XYZ file of C-alpha atoms in Angstrom:
314
model
C 84.796 -154.059 296.341
C 88.262 -153.425 297.750
C 89.093 -149.735 297.802
C 92.464 -148.962 296.289
C 94.816 -146.555 298.015
C 96.070 -143.567 296.093
C 99.241 -141.639 296.736
C 99.964 -138.059 295.753
C 97.669 -135.103 295.082
C 94.687 -135.378 292.805
C 95.468 -132.202 290.918
C 92.150 -131.947 289.066
C 90.279 -131.955 292.372
C 92.494 -129.064 293.493
C 91.877 -127.309 290.171
C 88.110 -127.661 290.662
C 88.387 -125.910 294.035
C 90.573 -123.227 292.459
C 88.019 -122.573 289.712
C 85.231 -122.390 292.299
C 87.298 -119.797 294.172
C 87.735 -117.808 290.959
C 83.964 -117.805 290.415
C 83.470 -116.691 294.018
C 86.006 -113.875 293.583
C 84.163 -112.688 290.453
C 80.873 -112.668 292.351
C 82.322 -110.870 295.392
C 84.097 -108.277 293.244
C 80.809 -107.592 291.444
C 79.059 -107.354 294.822
C 81.683 -104.871 296.051
C 81.240 -102.701 292.977
C 77.483 -102.750 293.537
C 77.826 -102.006 297.279
C 79.818 -98.844 296.522
C 77.395 -97.855 293.730
C 80.116 -98.102 291.091
C 77.752 -100.204 288.960
C 73.990 -100.544 288.857
C 73.973 -104.355 288.808
C 71.463 -105.865 291.231
C 73.949 -108.463 292.469
C 71.899 -109.477 295.520
C 68.476 -109.549 293.909
C 68.647 -110.248 290.168
C 67.728 -113.882 289.308
C 70.833 -114.473 287.194
C 73.139 -113.223 289.947
C 71.311 -115.293 292.578
C 71.661 -118.368 290.373
C 75.378 -117.654 289.933
C 75.825 -117.383 293.717
C 73.877 -120.604 294.288
C 75.964 -122.499 291.734
C 79.155 -121.296 293.436
C 77.943 -122.300 296.910
C 76.694 -125.645 295.590
C 80.024 -126.405 293.908
C 81.965 -125.626 297.090
C 79.740 -127.827 299.227
C 79.794 -130.631 296.665
C 83.602 -130.517 296.796
C 83.463 -130.602 300.610
C 81.639 -133.939 300.429
C 83.892 -135.246 297.669
C 87.023 -134.260 299.614
C 85.756 -135.964 302.764
C 85.767 -139.242 300.882
C 89.252 -138.620 299.502
C 90.620 -137.790 302.951
C 88.898 -140.530 304.948
C 88.095 -143.310 302.469
C 90.161 -145.818 304.460
C 88.648 -144.807 307.783
C 88.209 -141.444 309.475
C 91.533 -139.922 310.412
C 90.223 -138.206 313.513
C 93.226 -136.025 314.269
C 93.290 -134.403 310.839
C 89.466 -134.233 310.760
C 89.212 -132.331 314.052
C 92.159 -130.126 313.154
C 90.351 -129.083 309.998
C 87.018 -128.665 311.812
C 88.590 -126.387 314.410
C 90.394 -124.365 311.749
C 87.263 -123.843 309.639
C 85.162 -123.244 312.770
C 87.492 -120.488 313.981
C 87.439 -118.974 310.500
C 83.619 -119.029 310.567
C 83.594 -117.230 313.932
C 86.060 -114.660 312.581
C 83.816 -114.012 309.568
C 80.807 -113.540 311.882
C 82.721 -111.128 314.118
C 84.155 -109.028 311.293
C 80.872 -108.784 309.370
C 79.049 -107.804 312.589
C 81.165 -104.671 312.833
C 81.087 -103.907 309.089
C 77.521 -104.772 308.065
C 75.689 -104.530 311.407
C 72.267 -106.224 311.019
C 73.401 -108.063 307.862
C 76.253 -109.872 309.616
C 76.943 -113.522 308.807
C 75.121 -115.730 311.319
C 75.385 -118.962 309.350
C 77.419 -118.647 306.174
C 79.195 -121.148 303.986
C 82.002 -121.815 306.500
C 79.459 -122.532 309.248
C 77.651 -124.864 306.843
C 80.904 -126.658 306.018
C 81.675 -127.303 309.701
C 78.249 -128.768 310.515
C 77.837 -130.584 307.199
C 81.213 -132.273 307.582
C 80.117 -133.706 310.926
C 76.719 -134.811 309.642
C 78.278 -136.419 306.553
C 80.636 -138.715 308.495
C 78.157 -141.644 308.824
C 77.644 -141.605 305.044
C 81.338 -142.377 304.495
C 80.664 -145.930 305.680
C 77.619 -146.442 303.446
C 77.202 -147.241 299.768
C 77.242 -144.237 297.448
C 73.663 -144.900 296.341
C 72.428 -144.086 299.840
C 74.359 -140.800 299.973
C 73.134 -139.789 296.509
C 69.502 -140.572 297.363
C 69.708 -138.667 300.649
C 71.338 -135.704 298.873
C 68.524 -135.570 296.356
C 66.086 -136.034 299.246
C 67.381 -132.958 301.094
C 67.019 -130.851 297.948
C 63.540 -132.266 297.324
C 62.594 -131.611 300.965
C 63.447 -127.952 300.499
C 61.242 -127.739 297.417
C 58.432 -129.713 299.046
C 58.346 -127.658 302.247
C 57.840 -124.477 300.259
C 56.616 -121.759 302.611
C 56.578 -124.030 305.664
C 58.463 -122.445 308.549
C 59.470 -123.382 312.056
C 58.172 -120.985 314.717
C 61.487 -120.965 316.566
C 64.174 -118.499 315.554
C 66.819 -120.691 317.205
C 66.592 -123.064 314.230
C 67.634 -120.427 311.676
C 70.576 -122.667 310.712
C 68.088 -125.130 309.222
C 66.749 -122.476 306.872
C 63.173 -122.893 308.119
C 62.527 -119.493 309.659
C 59.402 -117.625 310.552
C 61.255 -114.635 309.079
C 63.969 -114.801 306.410
C 67.503 -114.143 307.584
C 68.942 -110.885 306.283
C 72.625 -111.538 305.840
C 75.412 -110.967 303.345
C 75.977 -114.738 303.427
C 73.312 -117.236 304.528
C 73.791 -120.954 303.771
C 71.396 -123.056 305.911
C 71.569 -126.847 306.019
C 68.299 -127.167 304.149
C 68.930 -127.302 301.224
C 72.738 -126.942 301.300
C 73.488 -130.229 303.049
C 72.173 -131.808 299.836
C 75.193 -130.910 297.653
C 77.536 -132.190 300.393
C 75.859 -135.598 300.307
C 75.935 -135.614 296.523
C 79.673 -134.955 296.754
C 80.082 -137.838 299.219
C 78.128 -140.127 296.899
C 80.156 -139.145 293.832
C 83.417 -139.488 295.746
C 82.480 -142.975 296.910
C 81.487 -143.871 293.351
C 84.929 -142.774 292.119
C 86.670 -144.789 294.835
C 84.632 -147.976 294.395
C 85.072 -147.949 290.619
C 88.784 -147.051 290.704
C 88.244 -143.721 288.928
C 90.367 -141.511 291.173
C 93.286 -141.898 288.778
C 91.317 -139.694 286.366
C 91.787 -136.795 288.782
C 95.561 -137.072 288.762
C 95.845 -135.289 285.432
C 99.053 -135.438 283.448
C 102.435 -136.141 284.973
C 103.541 -132.622 283.973
C 100.533 -130.314 284.458
C 100.586 -127.013 282.579
C 100.856 -123.583 284.181
C 97.078 -123.092 284.104
C 96.440 -126.264 286.106
C 99.255 -125.591 288.562
C 97.983 -122.054 289.153
C 94.443 -123.057 290.061
C 95.602 -126.171 291.896
C 97.745 -124.021 294.196
C 94.752 -121.901 295.192
C 92.649 -125.050 295.515
C 95.144 -126.501 297.989
C 94.975 -123.274 300.009
C 91.234 -122.768 299.649
C 90.505 -121.642 303.231
C 93.220 -118.978 303.253
C 92.159 -117.813 299.789
C 88.520 -117.643 300.879
C 89.332 -115.610 303.973
C 91.697 -113.170 302.257
C 90.186 -112.557 298.826
C 87.107 -110.573 299.880
C 88.888 -108.203 302.315
C 91.457 -107.537 299.599
C 88.841 -106.957 296.893
C 86.626 -104.890 299.200
C 89.616 -102.794 300.255
C 90.725 -102.262 296.665
C 87.271 -101.042 295.602
C 86.958 -98.865 298.715
C 90.348 -97.317 298.015
C 89.591 -96.767 294.338
C 86.271 -95.109 295.174
C 87.785 -92.764 297.739
C 90.671 -91.900 295.425
C 88.136 -90.853 292.808
C 89.116 -93.546 290.318
C 85.434 -94.254 289.623
C 84.517 -90.583 289.500
C 82.682 -88.536 292.131
C 80.628 -90.886 294.298
C 78.049 -88.191 295.056
C 77.507 -87.464 291.360
C 77.052 -91.146 290.599
C 74.608 -91.607 293.490
C 72.605 -88.546 292.416
C 72.389 -89.717 288.809
C 71.381 -93.240 289.827
C 68.594 -92.045 292.132
C 67.534 -89.504 289.503
C 67.273 -92.193 286.814
C 65.338 -94.524 289.146
C 62.740 -91.809 289.787
C 62.606 -90.684 286.153
C 62.310 -94.071 284.438
C 58.895 -94.704 285.975
C 57.393 -92.648 283.165
C 60.227 -91.934 280.693
C 62.634 -94.083 278.679
C 65.693 -94.978 280.756
C 68.253 -93.772 278.178
C 66.519 -90.393 277.987
C 66.495 -90.246 281.775
C 70.209 -91.020 281.970
C 71.085 -88.153 279.612
C 68.756 -85.733 281.397
C 70.114 -86.667 284.842
C 73.736 -86.286 283.687
C 72.855 -82.900 282.223
C 71.104 -81.889 285.457
C 74.090 -82.697 287.676
C 76.398 -80.796 285.290
C 74.118 -77.737 285.301
C 73.878 -77.854 289.095
C 77.654 -77.684 289.388
C 77.877 -74.916 286.779
C 75.317 -72.753 288.634
C 76.587 -73.449 292.160
C 73.524 -75.463 293.191
C 75.381 -78.757 293.688
C 76.975 -77.920 297.038
C 73.788 -76.238 298.245
C 71.837 -79.452 297.586
C 74.244 -81.529 299.654
C 74.490 -78.934 302.419
C 70.685 -78.546 302.722
C 69.082 -81.553 300.954
C 65.639 -80.816 302.411
C 65.558 -77.170 301.386
C 62.418 -76.695 299.269
C 63.870 -73.817 297.242
C 66.992 -75.794 296.309
C 64.958 -78.834 295.326
C 62.688 -76.644 293.192
C 65.747 -75.304 291.333
C 66.978 -78.873 290.767
C 63.577 -79.815 289.352
C 63.620 -76.801 287.057
C 67.096 -77.723 285.796
C 65.919 -81.274 285.169
C 62.983 -80.004 283.104
C 65.368 -77.836 281.068
C 67.650 -80.848 280.441
C 64.785 -83.171 279.557
C 64.318 -83.357 275.757
C 61.030 -81.900 274.629
């Protein structure tokens, strides 16, 4: 079937990227709050948060594949392709460098930007094939990940495949298996839209509303938004914490650790009240600063325990 050319922006595709960025900002802001102990949400470990993060990453990578088709459906425009690859590649290196200094052993070795660079290269041959092949291969990559299960490669050098002898500890880890799968699904869906003359659906109305224009703008500047939003959010939370806008960090940390130890045998709500009472009594009796000055002092810890027992409902 002859592929029709299409002029102008496909605003709904831009809006989809903008909405994915919004979801990512929500996740990162929640992660920042958790990192600074402002909230007790287990953003990195709770199943619902992990699913949310996976859906965000999957949507971004799906849109990478879809956008490849939109940009190169009439043949690969090599100059613009390599310009984009270099730009995203440099951004990926910058993310690795910055996170190395901030998070040390949890730095980003192969995050979503790294995955986008490599996946974009690997997806190029699929642009010349029928969408059915791309869709089947995308499903195949996802199925391969499920089928391999606990199988691992013995070589750490292949960590970017996601088949490690040891799991990668990183604030952002997006290996090609399984994440190349959504890219291929995006390529397949994009080719389906092109072959069946459905791209006009993505144009939206001739006069898009403010909501669409807002998210479309961020979608058109997705790389800049991705790079800037987390430093800004992280900095805002850091500043708010150190300005005391979330209360005393030490008090919050004490109460959280107190509740975690207490709830092993007592109802969590009771523990929360008792721990809040304990920290207040410590401050009233001058024990609070002593605890932080000499946290291993047995006499101070015994006083804290006695205060906790007094605060605990009988």
